[in-house]
Amino acid sequence: MEIIPVLGIGLAKEGDDVAELIMDGVKKSGINLEDGDVVVVAHSLVSKAEGKIVKLDEVTPSHHAIHLAKATGKDPRHVETVLRNAAKILRIGHGVIICETHHGFVCANAGVDASNSGGEAFLITLPDDPDESAHRIRSGLRRLAGVDVAVVITDSWGRPFRKGAVNVAIGCSGINPLLDLRGRKDLYGRVLRSKIICVADQIAAAAGLVMGEADEGTPAAVVKGLQYDKTNIPARTIIREEDEDLFR
Amino acid sequence: MEIIPVLGIGLAKEGDDVAELIMDGVKKSGINLEDGDVVVVAHSLVSKAEGKIVKLDEVTPSHHAIHLAKATGKDPRHVETVLRNAAKILRIGHGVIICETHHGFVCANAGVDASNSGGEAFLITLPDDPDESAHRIRSGLRRLAGVDVAVVITDSWGRPFRKGAVNVAIGCSGINPLLDLRGRKDLYGRVLRSKIICVADQIAAAAGLVMGEADEGTPAAVVKGLQYDKTNIPARTIIREEDEDLFR
């Protein structure tokens, strides 16, 4: 399996076609995009093209946001943006607000980020429907390059119990994000009873190793040589329902 | 970056030298192991060589284990083994016992697993000190092949909030598992304030894509072409301290 960073993608702006930006980078990087490849895209690229940028100057914080800003050491307008992107607040502490987003994702600050947003005056938020975004990028790549690839859109999230963020899949198209091994046998012939693998999150994490989080400017990567289930299932199926979750 | 499965590794037994098993597979797979490669090893291979196999017949369950077995639908001897490997129980439900292990890891069933343990009569547990195991494998590979590689030992864990297991790093040697980007600048020159990446978990997840979880018999992989911090820091530093954890 090979994971190749897509270099030379410029800074995106609202209205840009993400598939065109990626194809431009793919060509500049000398990558031969083929059927069955997986194209991994950082949500920051998608969010910018979809106009999911918030100008801090235009945000009026509520009383609740001002109160939470004091508790977390954040800008009240930043907290207000987090609250607008949150369906629920789960925990507050250590400078973060752990939220359930409108998509159902559980992550810090409802996915609202200040890094690579365009400067101190801006925040970047998640796409409204990352599965739909992935589908659109995949269709675009088929139209532009005549290839049938899978697309995975990622964000970098912290976790309970473990330090450090890892890339996870927040949207996908052309792939089943979960691989159900139940019923298959292990090396000794014992039938596996509970093993489901989150392939999409493993792909996202793998791509995170070459994509960079700072000023590298590599918001996409191409995975070659991976065997995966090409059934088209959205990444929202990765979300564990609240009544099956032991930590919500 | 390239991730190559190590094929042809036989079934390990107590007392086997893991570095020898890996080198045997590396040769059979035609892999040219080089300085700077990362060798990723499933803990099952390490645990077996270290004799971390429990015979169910030899386990006498306590009253507590018998009680918990009814609540979780597990074999009482399996539950007893989980309790012996747990320092704390955090949650019980949906057929799993979420534990803090003696190492400090938070995972289902204290890492005690029935798959690839050797059959229905056996369970497999985590190595006593996976960082020390990784160090020993790394020294062995240096001795056998004259190469300086990093070693990451993995297990496949479920997560709160998200379905499906992903491979994570439980031991490492020759690598800093955490990459601290604080102080670096983003694409727009904004200084990153809070970004730490768990590179070791991303490596583990990436290798999980080629290693397999069922009967593939590929308990190791070699990662080539990855830039990483070669400072030798143990994987136990990934554990988030309880007082910094919002979900314990």
Short mmCIF file of C-alpha atoms in Angstrom, two decimals:
data_model
loop_
_atom_site.label_atom_id
_atom_site.label_comp_id
_atom_site.label_asym_id
_atom_site.label_seq_id
_atom_site.Cartn_x
_atom_site.Cartn_y
_atom_site.Cartn_z
CA MET A 1 0.00 0.00 0.00
CA GLU A 2 1.29 3.42 -0.90
CA ILE A 3 0.23 6.82 0.48
CA ILE A 4 1.27 9.76 -1.65
CA PRO A 5 0.86 13.39 -0.53
CA VAL A 6 -0.79 15.66 -3.11
CA LEU A 7 1.51 18.67 -3.34
CA GLY A 8 0.94 22.02 -4.99
CA ILE A 9 -2.70 22.57 -4.05
CA GLY A 10 -3.21 26.32 -3.66
CA LEU A 11 -5.16 28.10 -0.93
CA ALA A 12 -8.85 27.49 -1.56
CA LYS A 13 -11.51 30.20 -1.57
CA GLU A 14 -15.29 30.14 -1.49
CA GLY A 15 -16.79 28.76 -4.70
CA ASP A 16 -13.70 26.78 -5.75
CA ASP A 17 -14.28 23.30 -7.19
CA VAL A 18 -12.45 20.93 -4.81
CA ALA A 19 -12.13 18.19 -7.46
CA GLU A 20 -10.41 20.69 -9.77
CA LEU A 21 -8.04 21.79 -6.99
CA ILE A 22 -7.16 18.16 -6.25
CA MET A 23 -6.65 17.25 -9.93
CA ASP A 24 -4.40 20.28 -10.30
CA GLY A 25 -2.30 19.03 -7.36
CA VAL A 26 -2.38 15.43 -8.60
CA LYS A 27 -0.93 16.56 -11.95
CA LYS A 28 1.71 18.80 -10.33
CA SER A 29 2.70 15.88 -8.05
CA GLY A 30 3.03 13.47 -10.99
CA ILE A 31 0.48 11.06 -9.48
CA ASN A 32 -1.25 8.63 -11.84
CA LEU A 33 -4.79 8.58 -10.41
CA GLU A 34 -6.42 5.19 -11.09
CA ASP A 35 -9.67 3.31 -10.48
CA GLY A 36 -9.75 1.96 -6.92
CA ASP A 37 -7.44 4.61 -5.43
CA VAL A 38 -8.67 6.37 -2.30
CA VAL A 39 -8.43 10.17 -2.35
CA VAL A 40 -8.19 11.59 1.18
CA VAL A 41 -9.03 15.29 1.63
CA ALA A 42 -8.66 17.48 4.74
CA HIS A 43 -11.98 19.12 5.59
CA SER A 44 -10.24 22.52 5.74
CA LEU A 45 -9.93 22.47 1.92
CA VAL A 46 -13.58 21.45 1.52
CA SER A 47 -14.86 23.88 4.16
CA LYS A 48 -13.10 26.84 2.55
CA ALA A 49 -14.46 25.99 -0.90
CA GLU A 50 -17.94 25.68 0.65
CA GLY A 51 -17.62 29.07 2.39
CA LYS A 52 -17.62 27.61 5.91
CA ILE A 53 -15.50 30.48 7.22
CA VAL A 54 -16.71 32.70 10.06
CA LYS A 55 -15.48 36.30 10.45
CA LEU A 56 -15.01 36.88 14.19
CA ASP A 57 -15.95 40.58 13.72
CA GLU A 58 -19.42 39.59 12.58
CA VAL A 59 -20.21 37.37 15.59
CA THR A 60 -22.10 38.79 18.59
CA PRO A 61 -21.59 36.50 21.57
CA SER A 62 -24.55 35.54 23.74
CA HIS A 63 -24.44 35.77 27.55
CA HIS A 64 -23.91 32.01 27.67
CA ALA A 65 -20.93 32.29 25.30
CA ILE A 66 -19.41 35.12 27.37
CA HIS A 67 -19.77 32.98 30.50
CA LEU A 68 -18.22 29.90 28.84
CA ALA A 69 -15.42 32.03 27.36
CA LYS A 70 -14.32 32.93 30.89
CA ALA A 71 -14.34 29.24 31.89
CA THR A 72 -12.30 28.12 28.87
CA GLY A 73 -10.03 31.11 28.20
CA LYS A 74 -11.37 31.46 24.65
CA ASP A 75 -12.57 34.49 22.69
CA PRO A 76 -16.35 34.86 23.42
CA ARG A 77 -17.03 35.11 19.66
CA HIS A 78 -15.17 31.82 19.16
CA VAL A 79 -17.30 30.21 21.88
CA GLU A 80 -20.47 31.64 20.29
CA THR A 81 -19.46 29.98 16.98
CA VAL A 82 -18.88 26.69 18.81
CA LEU A 83 -22.34 26.92 20.42
CA ARG A 84 -23.98 27.59 17.04
CA ASN A 85 -22.33 24.44 15.63
CA ALA A 86 -23.19 22.27 18.63
CA ALA A 87 -26.36 20.24 19.14
CA LYS A 88 -25.26 19.31 22.68
CA ILE A 89 -22.43 20.12 25.06
CA LEU A 90 -20.99 17.00 26.73
CA ARG A 91 -18.02 18.25 28.77
CA ILE A 92 -16.22 21.52 29.49
CA GLY A 93 -12.66 21.67 30.77
CA HIS A 94 -8.95 22.04 30.02
CA GLY A 95 -9.74 24.80 27.51
CA VAL A 96 -12.06 22.70 25.34
CA ILE A 97 -15.80 22.31 24.95
CA ILE A 98 -16.61 18.72 23.94
CA CYS A 99 -19.72 18.89 21.78
CA GLU A 100 -22.02 16.75 19.76
CA THR A 101 -22.32 18.55 16.41
CA HIS A 102 -25.45 18.83 14.29
CA HIS A 103 -24.06 15.88 12.27
CA GLY A 104 -23.86 13.79 15.47
CA PHE A 105 -20.05 13.85 15.70
CA VAL A 106 -18.57 14.07 19.19
CA CYS A 107 -15.48 16.28 19.08
CA ALA A 108 -13.77 19.25 20.71
CA ASN A 109 -15.27 22.70 20.03
CA ALA A 110 -17.83 21.29 17.57
CA GLY A 111 -15.08 21.09 14.95
CA VAL A 112 -14.66 24.87 14.94
CA ASP A 113 -10.97 25.63 14.43
CA ALA A 114 -8.75 28.68 14.27
CA SER A 115 -5.78 27.05 12.52
CA ASN A 116 -5.57 27.36 8.74
CA SER A 117 -8.79 29.38 8.79
CA GLY A 118 -7.19 32.31 7.00
CA GLY A 119 -5.73 34.26 9.91
CA GLU A 120 -6.55 35.49 13.44
CA ALA A 121 -9.80 37.17 12.33
CA PHE A 122 -11.38 33.95 11.00
CA LEU A 123 -12.64 30.57 12.14
CA ILE A 124 -13.29 27.50 10.03
CA THR A 125 -16.23 25.15 10.62
CA LEU A 126 -17.07 21.66 9.34
CA PRO A 127 -18.95 21.15 6.04
CA ASP A 128 -22.74 20.92 6.52
CA ASP A 129 -22.85 17.41 5.03
CA PRO A 130 -19.35 15.91 4.64
CA ASP A 131 -20.74 12.73 3.02
CA GLU A 132 -22.44 14.86 0.36
CA SER A 133 -19.20 16.85 -0.06
CA ALA A 134 -17.25 13.59 -0.55
CA HIS A 135 -19.81 12.43 -3.09
CA ARG A 136 -19.50 15.69 -5.04
CA ILE A 137 -15.68 15.51 -5.07
CA ARG A 138 -15.83 11.88 -6.22
CA SER A 139 -18.23 12.79 -9.05
CA GLY A 140 -15.92 15.67 -9.98
CA LEU A 141 -12.89 13.39 -10.16
CA ARG A 142 -14.84 10.95 -12.35
CA ARG A 143 -15.81 13.81 -14.68
CA LEU A 144 -12.32 15.40 -14.77
CA ALA A 145 -10.11 12.29 -14.86
CA GLY A 146 -12.46 9.46 -15.87
CA VAL A 147 -11.55 7.46 -12.75
CA ASP A 148 -13.71 5.77 -10.13
CA VAL A 149 -12.04 6.43 -6.77
CA ALA A 150 -13.27 6.48 -3.20
CA VAL A 151 -13.12 9.80 -1.33
CA VAL A 152 -12.58 10.23 2.42
CA ILE A 153 -12.84 13.68 4.08
CA THR A 154 -10.90 14.00 7.35
CA ASP A 155 -10.53 16.10 10.45
CA SER A 156 -7.94 15.85 13.21
CA TRP A 157 -9.53 15.04 16.59
CA GLY A 158 -8.40 14.54 20.15
CA ARG A 159 -9.63 11.47 22.03
CA PRO A 160 -10.60 10.53 25.59
CA PHE A 161 -7.93 8.54 27.46
CA ARG A 162 -5.13 9.21 24.96
CA LYS A 163 -3.04 12.28 24.21
CA GLY A 164 -2.59 13.71 20.76
CA ALA A 165 -4.96 14.11 17.85
CA VAL A 166 -5.43 11.61 15.04
CA ASN A 167 -7.07 12.08 11.66
CA VAL A 168 -10.57 10.57 11.45
CA ALA A 169 -13.08 10.22 8.60
CA ILE A 170 -16.00 12.68 8.73
CA GLY A 171 -17.29 12.07 5.22
CA CYS A 172 -16.84 9.43 2.55
CA SER A 173 -18.08 8.19 -0.82
CA GLY A 174 -17.48 4.97 -2.74
CA ILE A 175 -16.35 2.95 0.26
CA ASN A 176 -17.89 1.11 3.20
CA PRO A 177 -16.27 2.86 6.18
CA LEU A 178 -16.83 -0.16 8.45
CA LEU A 179 -15.49 -3.65 7.75
CA ASP A 180 -17.56 -6.30 9.51
CA LEU A 181 -15.46 -9.39 10.18
CA ARG A 182 -18.10 -11.14 12.31
CA GLY A 183 -18.50 -14.71 11.14
CA ARG A 184 -14.99 -14.88 9.68
CA LYS A 185 -12.51 -17.22 11.33
CA ASP A 186 -9.25 -16.46 13.07
CA LEU A 187 -5.94 -18.27 12.45
CA TYR A 188 -7.06 -21.15 14.66
CA GLY A 189 -10.50 -21.55 13.10
CA ARG A 190 -12.37 -19.74 15.89
CA VAL A 191 -15.30 -17.70 14.55
CA LEU A 192 -14.94 -13.96 15.29
CA ARG A 193 -17.94 -12.73 17.25
CA SER A 194 -17.53 -9.01 17.62
CA LYS A 195 -14.86 -7.67 15.28
CA ILE A 196 -15.80 -4.61 13.23
CA ILE A 197 -12.95 -2.46 11.90
CA CYS A 198 -13.30 1.25 11.12
CA VAL A 199 -11.39 1.16 7.84
CA ALA A 200 -12.24 4.78 7.00
CA ASP A 201 -10.68 6.03 10.23
CA GLN A 202 -7.59 3.89 9.59
CA ILE A 203 -7.33 5.39 6.08
CA ALA A 204 -7.74 8.91 7.52
CA ALA A 205 -5.04 8.28 10.14
CA ALA A 206 -2.69 6.80 7.54
CA ALA A 207 -3.11 9.82 5.27
CA GLY A 208 -2.57 12.10 8.29
CA LEU A 209 1.04 10.88 8.37
CA VAL A 210 1.79 12.56 5.02
CA MET A 211 -0.73 15.43 4.98
CA GLY A 212 0.62 17.62 7.78
CA GLU A 213 -1.23 19.88 10.19
CA ALA A 214 0.78 23.08 10.12
CA ASP A 215 2.10 25.01 7.12
CA GLU A 216 2.87 22.05 4.83
CA GLY A 217 -0.01 22.92 2.46
CA THR A 218 -0.78 19.26 1.66
CA PRO A 219 -4.52 18.96 2.32
CA ALA A 220 -4.89 15.76 0.26
CA ALA A 221 -3.29 12.36 -0.26
CA VAL A 222 -3.83 9.40 -2.57
CA VAL A 223 -3.86 5.83 -1.20
CA LYS A 224 -2.90 3.16 -3.74
CA GLY A 225 -3.00 -0.62 -3.43
CA LEU A 226 -5.58 -0.85 -0.65
CA GLN A 227 -8.21 -3.57 -0.87
CA TYR A 228 -11.50 -2.16 0.42
CA ASP A 229 -15.25 -2.76 0.19
CA LYS A 230 -16.45 -0.44 -2.60
CA THR A 231 -20.04 -0.44 -1.30
CA ASN A 232 -21.07 3.21 -1.04
CA ILE A 233 -21.95 3.79 2.64
CA PRO A 234 -21.76 7.25 4.29
CA ALA A 235 -19.31 8.07 7.09
CA ARG A 236 -22.22 9.09 9.33
CA THR A 237 -22.76 5.33 9.90
CA ILE A 238 -19.53 5.42 11.96
CA ILE A 239 -21.30 7.45 14.64
CA ARG A 240 -22.12 5.26 17.64
CA GLU A 241 -25.73 5.79 18.68
CA GLU A 242 -26.09 7.50 22.05
CA ASP A 243 -27.90 4.50 23.61
CA GLU A 244 -24.99 2.22 22.64
CA ASP A 245 -22.38 4.63 23.94
CA LEU A 246 -20.92 4.03 27.41
CA PHE A 247 -19.26 7.46 27.64
CA ARG A 248 -21.92 9.97 26.56
CA MET B 1 5.15 6.47 2.17
CA GLU B 2 4.82 2.74 1.69
CA ILE B 3 3.28 0.15 4.03
CA ILE B 4 4.26 -3.43 3.28
CA PRO B 5 2.67 -6.43 5.02
CA VAL B 6 5.17 -8.96 6.37
CA LEU B 7 3.94 -12.31 5.06
CA GLY B 8 4.99 -15.81 6.03
CA ILE B 9 5.36 -15.33 9.77
CA GLY B 10 4.47 -18.64 11.41
CA LEU B 11 2.34 -19.14 14.53
CA ALA B 12 4.39 -18.02 17.53
CA LYS B 13 4.84 -20.07 20.70
CA GLU B 14 6.17 -19.22 24.14
CA GLY B 15 9.89 -18.54 24.13
CA ASP B 16 10.11 -17.58 20.45
CA ASP B 17 12.32 -14.62 19.55
CA VAL B 18 9.96 -12.08 17.94
CA ALA B 19 12.78 -10.32 16.07
CA GLU B 20 13.76 -13.66 14.50
CA LEU B 21 10.15 -14.37 13.50
CA ILE B 22 9.87 -10.93 11.92
CA MET B 23 13.22 -11.23 10.06
CA ASP B 24 12.12 -14.62 8.77
CA GLY B 25 8.92 -13.03 7.41
CA VAL B 26 10.79 -10.00 6.08
CA LYS B 27 13.08 -12.29 4.06
CA LYS B 28 10.19 -14.45 2.79
CA SER B 29 8.34 -11.27 1.76
CA GLY B 30 11.36 -9.90 -0.10
CA ILE B 31 11.39 -6.71 1.97
CA ASN B 32 14.66 -4.76 2.14
CA LEU B 33 14.66 -3.59 5.77
CA GLU B 34 16.54 -0.29 6.09
CA ASP B 35 17.56 2.27 8.71
CA GLY B 36 14.64 4.58 9.48
CA ASP B 37 11.91 2.07 8.58
CA VAL B 38 9.16 1.55 11.15
CA VAL B 39 8.37 -2.09 11.99
CA VAL B 40 4.80 -2.46 13.26
CA VAL B 41 3.96 -5.63 15.21
CA ALA B 42 0.56 -6.87 16.45
CA HIS B 43 0.67 -7.52 20.18
CA SER B 44 -0.74 -11.03 19.61
CA LEU B 45 2.61 -12.12 18.15
CA VAL B 46 4.51 -10.55 21.05
CA SER B 47 2.11 -11.82 23.72
CA LYS B 48 2.34 -15.40 22.45
CA ALA B 49 6.15 -15.33 22.41
CA GLU B 50 6.06 -13.91 25.95
CA GLY B 51 3.70 -16.65 27.14
CA LYS B 52 0.79 -14.27 27.80
CA ILE B 53 -1.75 -17.03 27.08
CA VAL B 54 -4.33 -18.05 29.68
CA LYS B 55 -5.83 -21.56 29.70
CA LEU B 56 -9.52 -21.16 30.58
CA ASP B 57 -9.47 -24.58 32.34
CA GLU B 58 -6.97 -23.29 34.86
CA VAL B 59 -8.98 -20.21 35.87
CA THR B 60 -11.28 -20.31 38.91
CA PRO B 61 -13.74 -17.42 38.71
CA SER B 62 -14.44 -15.30 41.80
CA HIS B 63 -17.99 -14.46 42.92
CA HIS B 64 -17.54 -10.99 41.42
CA ALA B 65 -16.53 -12.54 38.07
CA ILE B 66 -19.53 -14.89 38.10
CA HIS B 67 -21.82 -11.92 38.79
CA LEU B 68 -20.27 -9.82 35.99
CA ALA B 69 -20.39 -12.77 33.60
CA LYS B 70 -24.18 -12.83 33.93
CA ALA B 71 -24.34 -9.08 33.21
CA THR B 72 -22.12 -9.29 30.12
CA GLY B 73 -22.94 -12.73 28.70
CA LYS B 74 -19.30 -13.80 28.94
CA ASP B 75 -17.67 -16.97 30.30
CA PRO B 76 -17.01 -16.38 34.05
CA ARG B 77 -13.39 -17.54 33.58
CA HIS B 78 -12.98 -14.96 30.81
CA VAL B 79 -14.36 -12.26 33.13
CA GLU B 80 -12.02 -13.43 35.91
CA THR B 81 -9.06 -13.01 33.53
CA VAL B 82 -10.28 -9.51 32.62
CA LEU B 83 -10.53 -8.59 36.33
CA ARG B 84 -6.98 -9.86 36.98
CA ASN B 85 -5.68 -7.64 34.16
CA ALA B 86 -7.66 -4.57 35.24
CA ALA B 87 -6.56 -1.91 37.71
CA LYS B 88 -10.01 -0.24 37.52
CA ILE B 89 -13.37 -0.87 35.92
CA LEU B 90 -14.80 2.24 34.23
CA ARG B 91 -17.99 1.06 32.51
CA ILE B 92 -19.94 -2.16 32.02
CA GLY B 93 -22.45 -2.64 29.22
CA HIS B 94 -23.20 -3.94 25.72
CA GLY B 95 -21.17 -7.08 26.45
CA VAL B 96 -17.93 -5.27 27.31
CA ILE B 97 -16.14 -4.26 30.48
CA ILE B 98 -14.22 -1.04 29.89
CA CYS B 99 -11.14 -1.20 32.11
CA GLU B 100 -8.04 0.69 32.98
CA THR B 101 -5.24 -1.88 32.73
CA HIS B 102 -2.22 -2.13 35.01
CA HIS B 103 -0.31 -0.21 32.30
CA GLY B 104 -2.88 2.63 32.50
CA PHE B 105 -4.49 1.88 29.11
CA VAL B 106 -8.26 2.38 28.90
CA CYS B 107 -9.72 -0.35 26.68
CA ALA B 108 -12.42 -3.01 26.47
CA ASN B 109 -11.93 -6.14 28.60
CA ALA B 110 -8.47 -5.00 29.78
CA GLY B 111 -7.06 -6.09 26.42
CA VAL B 112 -7.98 -9.74 27.09
CA ASP B 113 -8.99 -11.32 23.79
CA ALA B 114 -10.27 -14.67 22.60
CA SER B 115 -9.46 -14.23 18.90
CA ASN B 116 -6.15 -15.62 17.63
CA SER B 117 -5.40 -16.87 21.16
CA GLY B 118 -4.95 -20.46 19.99
CA GLY B 119 -8.51 -21.77 20.11
CA GLU B 120 -11.65 -21.73 22.26
CA ALA B 121 -9.78 -22.99 25.35
CA PHE B 122 -7.38 -20.03 25.50
CA LEU B 123 -7.29 -16.27 26.02
CA ILE B 124 -4.53 -13.87 25.09
CA THR B 125 -3.52 -10.92 27.28
CA LEU B 126 -1.36 -7.85 26.69
CA PRO B 127 2.43 -7.92 27.23
CA ASP B 128 3.44 -6.83 30.76
CA ASP B 129 5.52 -3.93 29.40
CA PRO B 130 4.89 -3.33 25.69
CA ASP B 131 7.50 -0.54 25.55
CA GLU B 132 10.12 -2.95 26.89
CA SER B 133 8.93 -5.59 24.38
CA ALA B 134 9.29 -3.05 21.54
CA HIS B 135 12.78 -2.17 22.77
CA ARG B 136 13.79 -5.84 22.80
CA ILE B 137 12.44 -6.43 19.26
CA ARG B 138 14.27 -3.33 18.04
CA SER B 139 17.55 -4.51 19.60
CA GLY B 140 16.99 -7.93 18.03
CA LEU B 141 16.47 -6.44 14.58
CA ARG B 142 19.65 -4.39 14.99
CA ARG B 143 21.55 -7.54 15.96
CA LEU B 144 20.07 -9.75 13.22
CA ALA B 145 19.93 -7.30 10.31
CA GLY B 146 22.27 -4.48 11.34
CA VAL B 147 19.50 -1.89 10.89
CA ASP B 148 18.23 0.87 13.16
CA VAL B 149 14.46 0.87 12.87
CA ALA B 150 11.64 2.09 15.10
CA VAL B 151 9.23 -0.52 16.46
CA VAL B 152 5.54 0.04 17.24
CA ILE B 153 3.45 -2.66 18.96
CA THR B 154 -0.28 -2.43 18.30
CA ASP B 155 -3.66 -3.59 19.50
CA SER B 156 -7.08 -3.09 17.92
CA TRP B 157 -9.41 -1.06 20.16
CA GLY B 158 -12.95 0.20 20.07
CA ARG B 159 -13.61 3.85 20.90
CA PRO B 160 -16.29 5.92 22.61
CA PHE B 161 -18.60 7.82 20.19
CA ARG B 162 -17.48 5.91 17.08
CA LYS B 163 -18.18 2.41 15.81
CA GLY B 164 -15.48 -0.01 14.76
CA ALA B 165 -12.04 -0.74 16.14
CA VAL B 166 -8.83 0.91 14.99
CA ASN B 167 -5.25 -0.16 15.58
CA VAL B 168 -3.46 1.89 18.26
CA ALA B 169 0.11 1.90 19.58
CA ILE B 170 0.58 0.22 22.97
CA GLY B 171 4.38 0.02 22.89
CA CYS B 172 7.15 1.67 20.92
CA SER B 173 10.90 2.11 20.68
CA GLY B 174 13.08 4.47 18.63
CA ILE B 175 10.33 7.00 17.95
CA ASN B 176 8.59 9.86 19.72
CA PRO B 177 4.93 8.75 19.65
CA LEU B 178 3.67 12.33 20.01
CA LEU B 179 4.51 15.15 17.60
CA ASP B 180 4.19 18.54 19.27
CA LEU B 181 3.41 21.22 16.69
CA ARG B 182 2.79 23.98 19.24
CA GLY B 183 4.71 27.07 18.24
CA ARG B 184 4.76 26.14 14.56
CA LYS B 185 2.83 28.32 12.14
CA ASP B 186 -0.13 27.46 9.94
CA LEU B 187 -0.40 28.32 6.24
CA TYR B 188 -1.45 31.86 7.11
CA GLY B 189 1.32 32.48 9.64
CA ARG B 190 -0.91 31.95 12.71
CA VAL B 191 0.99 30.23 15.55
CA LEU B 192 -0.53 26.84 16.48
CA ARG B 193 -1.45 26.83 20.17
CA SER B 194 -2.67 23.36 20.94
CA LYS B 195 -1.79 20.92 18.16
CA ILE B 196 -0.17 17.66 19.28
CA ILE B 197 -0.44 14.70 16.89
CA CYS B 198 -0.33 11.08 18.03
CA VAL B 199 1.96 9.87 15.25
CA ALA B 200 2.32 6.40 16.80
CA ASP B 201 -1.44 5.82 16.72
CA GLN B 202 -1.56 7.03 13.10
CA ILE B 203 1.24 4.58 12.23
CA ALA B 204 -0.60 1.77 14.04
CA ALA B 205 -3.86 2.57 12.21
CA ALA B 206 -2.08 2.76 8.86
CA ALA B 207 -0.45 -0.65 9.40
CA GLY B 208 -3.83 -2.03 10.47
CA LEU B 209 -4.98 -1.57 6.86
CA VAL B 210 -2.56 -4.25 5.64
CA MET B 211 -2.16 -6.45 8.72
CA GLY B 212 -5.64 -7.98 8.95
CA GLU B 213 -7.59 -9.07 12.02
CA ALA B 214 -8.90 -12.49 11.07
CA ASP B 215 -7.03 -15.40 9.48
CA GLU B 216 -4.65 -13.43 7.28
CA GLY B 217 -1.62 -14.32 9.42
CA THR B 218 0.12 -10.99 8.84
CA PRO B 219 0.96 -9.77 12.36
CA ALA B 220 3.59 -7.28 11.16
CA ALA B 221 4.15 -4.55 8.59
CA VAL B 222 7.03 -2.33 7.53
CA VAL B 223 6.50 1.41 6.97
CA LYS B 224 8.97 3.01 4.57
CA GLY B 225 9.49 6.66 3.68
CA LEU B 226 7.93 8.18 6.80
CA GLN B 227 9.64 11.19 8.36
CA TYR B 228 9.41 10.90 12.13
CA ASP B 229 11.11 12.12 15.29
CA LYS B 230 13.63 9.40 16.20
CA THR B 231 13.78 10.46 19.87
CA ASN B 232 13.20 7.30 21.91
CA ILE B 233 10.07 7.98 24.02
CA PRO B 234 7.80 5.17 25.31
CA ALA B 235 4.19 4.71 24.17
CA ARG B 236 3.02 4.97 27.79
CA THR B 237 3.45 8.76 27.39
CA ILE B 238 0.38 8.63 25.12
CA ILE B 239 -1.81 7.83 28.13
CA ARG B 240 -3.78 10.90 29.17
CA GLU B 241 -3.53 11.41 32.91
CA GLU B 242 -6.81 10.84 34.74
CA ASP B 243 -6.97 14.44 36.02
CA GLU B 244 -6.71 15.74 32.43
CA ASP B 245 -9.32 13.34 31.13
CA LEU B 246 -12.88 14.60 30.69
CA PHE B 247 -14.40 11.12 30.22
CA ARG B 248 -12.94 8.99 33.04
#
